[in-house]
Amino acid sequence: MPELPEVETMVHRLQEWVGSRIDDIVIDPRMSLKAAKKYLPGDEYNDTIGQAITGVYRRGKFIVFTTSSGALLAHNAMSGYWDSADRPWTFDYVEGARVSSDNDVRVIFTLERGGELYKLRFHDARMFGSIRYVDPSQLAEKLSELGPDALHTKHLYEPRVADGSYFYDVCQKSKKPIKEILMDQGKLAGVGNIYAAEALFHTEISPFKPANELTRLDANGVFAAAQVVMANALVRKLDYAGLRVYRKKRCDKCDTEISSGDLKGRTTWWCSQCQK
DNA sequence: AGATCACTCCGGCAGC
DNA sequence: TGCTGCCGGAGTGATC
């Protein structure tokens, strides 16, 4: 499941399409009506054709393609990724390498650049992702629903990044488990299940600890750890060997068996010995 | 009325 | 080997 570093990496690759024009779009006809609604429903399909891509950015876990008259707002959810037909992509998710398949292509954009035509493809096996065309005011509205970003990266759209003090204030306002706060996109944009678990492991705080029980030092530490694990993922080019608790069997500090359980519908991993 | 919750999309895959 | 059940971002509508 792509989180902030994965999305940033995809956005970096997508830069090559800045300056191209969307000539045509084909949406996978095999999808149910409900699933197809997530990809340029209604007028959005026609609104998108003819638009020039003026920039590609990341905001939280969203990809923002700015265009001549508006923007495409895309979310990869669990299984989404982008590539072009002439250069299929193998993307390493934490679950293992995902080899680009022709079978999970949901949307094909025909792009024109310098008189040549290219096929930009959005793959999404599980159809949980989305692509929406929005006008500038809708874009601003949608993005305003996200909290400040968790990490300043090269391709961040309209950089507005949280800091430890902000995160402490957010924690103070809620009795919810700290992991829920970390993953709440409306409070802090970009952190998902993997890096939330890792950040809490590094700071030795239980994912279930009520957020308002964290001291300022705790909150600063958790926020800093989240930034470090995501920044490391970026520089290591998403080499998941650096993960220490997510889907692990044993704690690499104390050798206790790693616990796993449900926290608000998401499986979470933690060391019951180290994390209090 | 704001916060919270259950439910929804779906294929992949673990576990019988 | 073939089935069943579980998993999950974010949006939606229901409920407290």
Tab-separated table of C-alpha atoms (C1' of nucleotides) in Angstrom:
chain	number	residue	atom	x	y	z
A	1	MET	CA	0.000	0.000	0.000
A	2	PRO	CA	1.667	3.187	-1.118
A	3	GLU	CA	2.226	5.801	1.553
A	4	LEU	CA	4.031	9.121	1.365
A	5	PRO	CA	7.438	7.835	0.150
A	6	GLU	CA	5.892	5.529	-2.425
A	7	VAL	CA	3.687	8.280	-3.800
A	8	GLU	CA	6.606	10.712	-3.926
A	9	THR	CA	8.582	8.141	-5.899
A	10	MET	CA	5.749	7.652	-8.364
A	11	VAL	CA	5.331	11.402	-8.753
A	12	HIS	CA	9.023	11.721	-9.476
A	13	ARG	CA	8.687	9.240	-12.312
A	14	LEU	CA	5.625	11.005	-13.650
A	15	GLN	CA	7.492	14.275	-14.181
A	16	GLU	CA	8.329	13.229	-17.717
A	17	TRP	CA	4.701	13.808	-18.721
A	18	VAL	CA	4.679	17.467	-17.787
A	19	GLY	CA	4.086	19.385	-21.000
A	20	SER	CA	2.150	16.633	-22.734
A	21	ARG	CA	-1.506	16.796	-23.751
A	22	ILE	CA	-4.221	14.268	-22.953
A	23	ASP	CA	-5.540	13.223	-26.365
A	24	ASP	CA	-7.766	10.336	-25.353
A	25	ILE	CA	-8.779	8.229	-22.370
A	26	VAL	CA	-9.887	4.598	-22.264
A	27	ILE	CA	-11.480	3.284	-19.090
A	28	ASP	CA	-11.488	-0.461	-18.433
A	29	PRO	CA	-14.910	-1.671	-19.584
A	30	ARG	CA	-14.752	-4.797	-17.400
A	31	MET	CA	-15.403	-2.873	-14.199
A	32	SER	CA	-18.763	-2.778	-12.489
A	33	LEU	CA	-20.605	0.541	-12.628
A	34	LYS	CA	-19.822	1.198	-8.987
A	35	ALA	CA	-16.112	0.579	-9.416
A	36	ALA	CA	-15.974	2.623	-12.613
A	37	LYS	CA	-17.409	5.633	-10.780
A	38	LYS	CA	-14.052	6.139	-9.142
A	39	TYR	CA	-12.328	6.910	-12.410
A	40	LEU	CA	-13.398	10.148	-14.106
A	41	PRO	CA	-17.169	9.662	-13.728
A	42	GLY	CA	-19.766	11.634	-15.673
A	43	ASP	CA	-18.553	14.849	-17.254
A	44	GLU	CA	-15.093	14.430	-15.799
A	45	TYR	CA	-14.146	12.116	-18.645
A	46	ASN	CA	-14.841	14.707	-21.344
A	47	ASP	CA	-13.505	17.542	-19.196
A	48	THR	CA	-10.137	15.819	-19.010
A	49	ILE	CA	-9.635	15.201	-22.720
A	50	GLY	CA	-7.666	17.959	-24.380
A	51	GLN	CA	-6.103	19.169	-21.147
A	52	ALA	CA	-2.368	19.767	-21.035
A	53	ILE	CA	-0.481	18.447	-18.022
A	54	THR	CA	1.294	21.428	-16.482
A	55	GLY	CA	2.741	19.756	-13.370
A	56	VAL	CA	2.731	16.593	-11.272
A	57	TYR	CA	2.811	16.867	-7.492
A	58	ARG	CA	2.180	14.954	-4.291
A	59	ARG	CA	-0.135	16.042	-1.498
A	60	GLY	CA	-0.412	13.513	1.320
A	61	LYS	CA	-0.972	10.234	-0.488
A	62	PHE	CA	-2.665	11.937	-3.426
A	63	ILE	CA	-1.118	12.627	-6.803
A	64	VAL	CA	-2.036	16.011	-8.244
A	65	PHE	CA	-1.691	16.483	-11.996
A	66	THR	CA	-2.276	20.162	-12.622
A	67	THR	CA	-3.717	20.778	-16.080
A	68	SER	CA	-4.516	23.760	-18.278
A	69	SER	CA	-7.965	24.277	-16.712
A	70	GLY	CA	-7.977	22.264	-13.496
A	71	ALA	CA	-6.386	19.164	-12.087
A	72	LEU	CA	-6.507	15.420	-11.910
A	73	LEU	CA	-6.554	14.218	-8.333
A	74	ALA	CA	-5.495	10.589	-8.138
A	75	HIS	CA	-5.207	8.183	-5.243
A	76	ASN	CA	-3.390	4.862	-5.487
A	77	ALA	CA	-5.052	3.309	-2.429
A	78	MET	CA	-3.676	-0.226	-2.007
A	79	SER	CA	-2.875	-1.480	-5.450
A	80	GLY	CA	-2.619	1.537	-7.721
A	81	TYR	CA	0.474	2.440	-9.743
A	82	TRP	CA	1.344	4.306	-12.924
A	83	ASP	CA	3.535	3.388	-15.865
A	84	SER	CA	3.711	3.737	-19.593
A	85	ALA	CA	3.097	0.992	-22.114
A	86	ASP	CA	6.573	1.321	-23.596
A	87	ARG	CA	8.222	1.132	-20.170
A	88	PRO	CA	6.299	-1.254	-17.860
A	89	TRP	CA	7.101	-0.750	-14.233
A	90	THR	CA	7.981	-3.151	-11.470
A	91	PHE	CA	7.128	-1.512	-8.197
A	92	ASP	CA	8.383	-2.954	-4.934
A	93	TYR	CA	5.693	-2.786	-2.327
A	94	VAL	CA	6.391	-3.955	1.174
A	95	GLU	CA	4.455	-7.112	0.406
A	96	GLY	CA	6.937	-7.898	-2.342
A	97	ALA	CA	7.668	-6.976	-5.909
A	98	ARG	CA	4.662	-6.177	-8.005
A	99	VAL	CA	5.326	-6.840	-11.644
A	100	SER	CA	3.482	-4.594	-14.025
A	101	SER	CA	0.614	-6.530	-15.503
A	102	ASP	CA	-1.545	-5.689	-18.500
A	103	ASN	CA	-4.518	-7.245	-16.779
A	104	ASP	CA	-4.909	-4.663	-14.020
A	105	VAL	CA	-4.854	-1.592	-16.269
A	106	ARG	CA	-7.950	0.471	-15.412
A	107	VAL	CA	-7.345	3.729	-17.253
A	108	ILE	CA	-5.201	4.458	-20.301
A	109	PHE	CA	-4.366	8.061	-21.132
A	110	THR	CA	-3.141	8.709	-24.653
A	111	LEU	CA	-0.642	11.520	-24.282
A	112	GLU	CA	0.750	13.632	-27.093
A	113	ARG	CA	4.212	15.064	-26.656
A	114	GLY	CA	6.350	16.539	-29.404
A	115	GLY	CA	4.160	15.003	-32.080
A	116	GLU	CA	4.501	11.500	-30.633
A	117	LEU	CA	1.782	9.522	-28.885
A	118	TYR	CA	2.322	7.614	-25.626
A	119	LYS	CA	0.152	5.459	-23.400
A	120	LEU	CA	0.175	6.401	-19.748
A	121	ARG	CA	-1.518	3.675	-17.756
A	122	PHE	CA	-3.097	3.596	-14.328
A	123	HIS	CA	-3.063	0.081	-12.897
A	124	ASP	CA	-5.288	-0.799	-9.963
A	125	ALA	CA	-5.941	-4.472	-9.431
A	126	ARG	CA	-8.240	-4.006	-6.461
A	127	MET	CA	-10.014	-0.964	-7.842
A	128	PHE	CA	-9.741	0.945	-4.587
A	129	GLY	CA	-7.929	3.855	-6.152
A	130	SER	CA	-9.499	6.894	-7.726
A	131	ILE	CA	-8.933	9.509	-10.398
A	132	ARG	CA	-11.060	12.639	-10.379
A	133	TYR	CA	-11.032	15.722	-12.569
A	134	VAL	CA	-11.580	18.856	-10.500
A	135	ASP	CA	-11.640	22.565	-11.269
A	136	PRO	CA	-9.273	24.815	-9.320
A	137	SER	CA	-11.796	25.626	-6.588
A	138	GLN	CA	-12.745	21.964	-6.135
A	139	LEU	CA	-9.066	21.100	-5.950
A	140	ALA	CA	-8.481	23.651	-3.234
A	141	GLU	CA	-11.506	22.362	-1.330
A	142	LYS	CA	-10.461	18.718	-1.547
A	143	LEU	CA	-6.894	19.432	-0.498
A	144	SER	CA	-8.020	21.652	2.360
A	145	GLU	CA	-9.595	18.561	3.920
A	146	LEU	CA	-6.108	17.171	4.424
A	147	GLY	CA	-3.959	18.152	7.357
A	148	PRO	CA	-0.480	19.549	6.787
A	149	ASP	CA	1.936	17.157	5.145
A	150	ALA	CA	4.053	14.848	7.255
A	151	LEU	CA	7.241	15.451	5.277
A	152	HIS	CA	8.610	18.108	2.982
A	153	THR	CA	9.581	16.452	-0.286
A	154	LYS	CA	10.692	17.697	-3.666
A	155	HIS	CA	7.334	17.337	-5.376
A	156	LEU	CA	5.046	18.443	-2.568
A	157	TYR	CA	2.140	20.549	-3.829
A	158	GLU	CA	1.896	23.944	-2.116
A	159	PRO	CA	4.214	22.951	0.726
A	160	ARG	CA	2.541	23.074	4.113
A	161	VAL	CA	4.299	20.744	6.482
A	162	ALA	CA	3.515	19.823	10.064
A	163	ASP	CA	6.035	20.108	12.883
A	164	GLY	CA	6.401	18.525	16.297
A	165	SER	CA	4.606	21.352	18.027
A	166	TYR	CA	1.618	21.076	15.696
A	167	PHE	CA	1.525	17.322	16.204
A	168	TYR	CA	1.591	17.718	19.974
A	169	ASP	CA	-1.358	20.116	19.798
A	170	VAL	CA	-3.293	17.603	17.688
A	171	CYS	CA	-2.530	14.828	20.177
A	172	GLN	CA	-3.651	16.924	23.119
A	173	LYS	CA	-7.104	17.248	21.594
A	174	SER	CA	-7.888	13.548	21.336
A	175	LYS	CA	-8.179	10.511	23.541
A	176	LYS	CA	-7.991	8.223	20.515
A	177	PRO	CA	-5.106	5.789	20.189
A	178	ILE	CA	-2.003	7.584	18.953
A	179	LYS	CA	-1.778	5.377	15.864
A	180	GLU	CA	-5.216	6.561	14.742
A	181	ILE	CA	-4.066	10.156	15.029
A	182	LEU	CA	-0.913	9.458	13.025
A	183	MET	CA	-2.957	7.883	10.246
A	184	ASP	CA	-5.763	10.453	10.223
A	185	GLN	CA	-5.247	12.208	6.890
A	186	GLY	CA	-7.299	15.168	8.061
A	187	LYS	CA	-4.812	15.794	10.845
A	188	LEU	CA	-1.539	14.739	9.231
A	189	ALA	CA	-1.297	13.852	5.557
A	190	GLY	CA	0.823	11.022	4.185
A	191	VAL	CA	1.323	8.527	7.008
A	192	GLY	CA	-0.277	5.112	6.618
A	193	ASN	CA	-0.274	1.816	8.441
A	194	ILE	CA	3.348	0.859	7.789
A	195	TYR	CA	5.129	4.032	8.790
A	196	ALA	CA	2.799	4.690	11.718
A	197	ALA	CA	3.741	1.303	13.158
A	198	GLU	CA	7.435	1.942	12.516
A	199	ALA	CA	7.408	5.419	14.064
A	200	LEU	CA	5.782	4.087	17.242
A	201	PHE	CA	8.228	1.202	17.434
A	202	HIS	CA	11.155	3.595	17.187
A	203	THR	CA	9.785	5.789	19.966
A	204	GLU	CA	8.730	2.796	22.093
A	205	ILE	CA	5.165	4.001	22.439
A	206	SER	CA	2.192	1.669	22.232
A	207	PRO	CA	-0.054	2.243	19.224
A	208	PHE	CA	-3.010	2.043	21.627
A	209	LYS	CA	-1.824	4.792	23.974
A	210	PRO	CA	-4.363	7.623	24.128
A	211	ALA	CA	-2.960	10.539	22.151
A	212	ASN	CA	-3.576	13.061	24.913
A	213	GLU	CA	-1.417	11.047	27.285
A	214	LEU	CA	1.677	11.703	25.213
A	215	THR	CA	4.012	14.292	26.648
A	216	ARG	CA	5.349	17.033	24.411
A	217	LEU	CA	8.583	15.053	24.242
A	218	ASP	CA	6.688	11.893	23.225
A	219	ALA	CA	4.730	13.681	20.521
A	220	ASN	CA	7.815	15.376	19.135
A	221	GLY	CA	9.574	12.020	19.134
A	222	VAL	CA	6.791	10.196	17.325
A	223	PHE	CA	6.529	12.910	14.713
A	224	ALA	CA	10.283	13.022	14.200
A	225	ALA	CA	10.420	9.231	13.935
A	226	ALA	CA	7.674	9.240	11.314
A	227	GLN	CA	9.687	11.749	9.314
A	228	VAL	CA	12.863	9.710	9.679
A	229	VAL	CA	11.360	6.386	8.611
A	230	MET	CA	9.717	7.973	5.583
A	231	ALA	CA	12.803	9.954	4.615
A	232	ASN	CA	14.852	6.771	4.939
A	233	ALA	CA	12.400	4.909	2.727
A	234	LEU	CA	12.929	7.603	0.097
A	235	VAL	CA	16.699	7.592	0.174
A	236	ARG	CA	16.830	3.808	0.321
A	237	LYS	CA	14.578	3.817	-2.726
A	238	LEU	CA	11.835	1.943	-0.910
A	239	ASP	CA	14.041	-0.883	0.246
A	240	TYR	CA	11.774	-2.415	2.860
A	241	ALA	CA	14.602	-4.245	4.573
A	242	GLY	CA	14.707	-1.261	6.919
A	243	LEU	CA	11.331	-2.057	8.460
A	244	ARG	CA	11.583	-3.277	12.043
A	245	VAL	CA	8.088	-4.065	13.277
A	246	TYR	CA	5.602	-4.050	10.414
A	247	ARG	CA	4.730	-7.694	9.674
A	248	LYS	CA	7.700	-8.839	11.721
A	249	LYS	CA	7.809	-11.944	13.892
A	250	ARG	CA	10.284	-10.934	16.598
A	251	CYS	CA	11.444	-7.687	18.140
A	252	ASP	CA	14.977	-6.904	17.010
A	253	LYS	CA	15.648	-5.146	20.336
A	254	CYS	CA	14.447	-7.667	22.919
A	255	ASP	CA	13.531	-10.776	20.900
A	256	THR	CA	9.960	-10.761	22.220
A	257	GLU	CA	7.394	-12.051	19.771
A	258	ILE	CA	5.839	-9.121	17.929
A	259	SER	CA	2.154	-8.685	18.732
A	260	SER	CA	-0.402	-8.044	16.060
A	261	GLY	CA	-3.966	-6.968	16.428
A	262	ASP	CA	-6.746	-4.820	15.134
A	263	LEU	CA	-6.827	-1.088	15.687
A	264	LYS	CA	-9.811	0.606	14.094
A	265	GLY	CA	-10.035	-1.973	11.354
A	266	ARG	CA	-6.338	-1.938	10.515
A	267	THR	CA	-3.901	-4.659	11.439
A	268	THR	CA	-1.124	-3.239	13.554
A	269	TRP	CA	2.149	-4.693	14.814
A	270	TRP	CA	3.985	-3.743	17.995
A	271	CYS	CA	6.342	-5.076	20.643
A	272	SER	CA	4.425	-5.431	23.906
A	273	GLN	CA	7.700	-5.405	25.813
A	274	CYS	CA	9.319	-2.308	24.300
A	275	GLN	CA	6.297	-0.192	23.500
A	276	LYS	CA	4.359	1.203	26.458
B	1	DA	C1'	-24.652	19.325	15.188
B	2	DG	C1'	-20.348	17.423	15.402
B	3	DA	C1'	-18.119	13.226	16.125
B	4	DT	C1'	-17.929	8.566	15.311
B	5	DC	C1'	-19.154	4.334	13.165
B	6	DA	C1'	-20.478	0.778	9.773
B	7	DC	C1'	-20.487	-0.127	5.308
B	8	DT	C1'	-18.856	-0.014	0.433
B	9	DC	C1'	-15.832	-0.666	-3.598
B	10	DC	C1'	-12.481	-5.443	-5.192
B	11	DG	C1'	-8.847	-9.143	-6.235
B	12	DG	C1'	-5.266	-11.551	-3.929
B	13	DC	C1'	-4.079	-14.733	-0.975
B	14	DA	C1'	-3.918	-17.391	3.575
B	15	DG	C1'	-5.863	-21.165	5.510
B	16	DC	C1'	-8.356	-24.889	5.455
C	1	DT	C1'	-7.313	-28.568	-5.461
C	2	DG	C1'	-10.959	-25.408	-4.725
C	3	DC	C1'	-13.396	-23.050	-1.753
C	4	DT	C1'	-14.216	-19.338	1.988
C	5	DG	C1'	-13.076	-15.419	4.543
C	6	DC	C1'	-10.300	-11.708	5.437
C	7	DC	C1'	-7.804	-7.377	4.269
C	8	DG	C1'	-7.932	-2.288	3.503
C	9	DG	C1'	-7.996	4.177	1.932
C	10	DA	C1'	-11.297	7.065	1.802
C	11	DG	C1'	-16.097	8.409	0.774
C	12	DT	C1'	-20.767	7.968	2.136
C	13	DG	C1'	-24.719	7.767	4.916
C	14	DA	C1'	-26.369	6.353	9.475
C	15	DT	C1'	-26.279	6.773	14.237
C	16	DC	C1'	-25.159	8.427	18.803
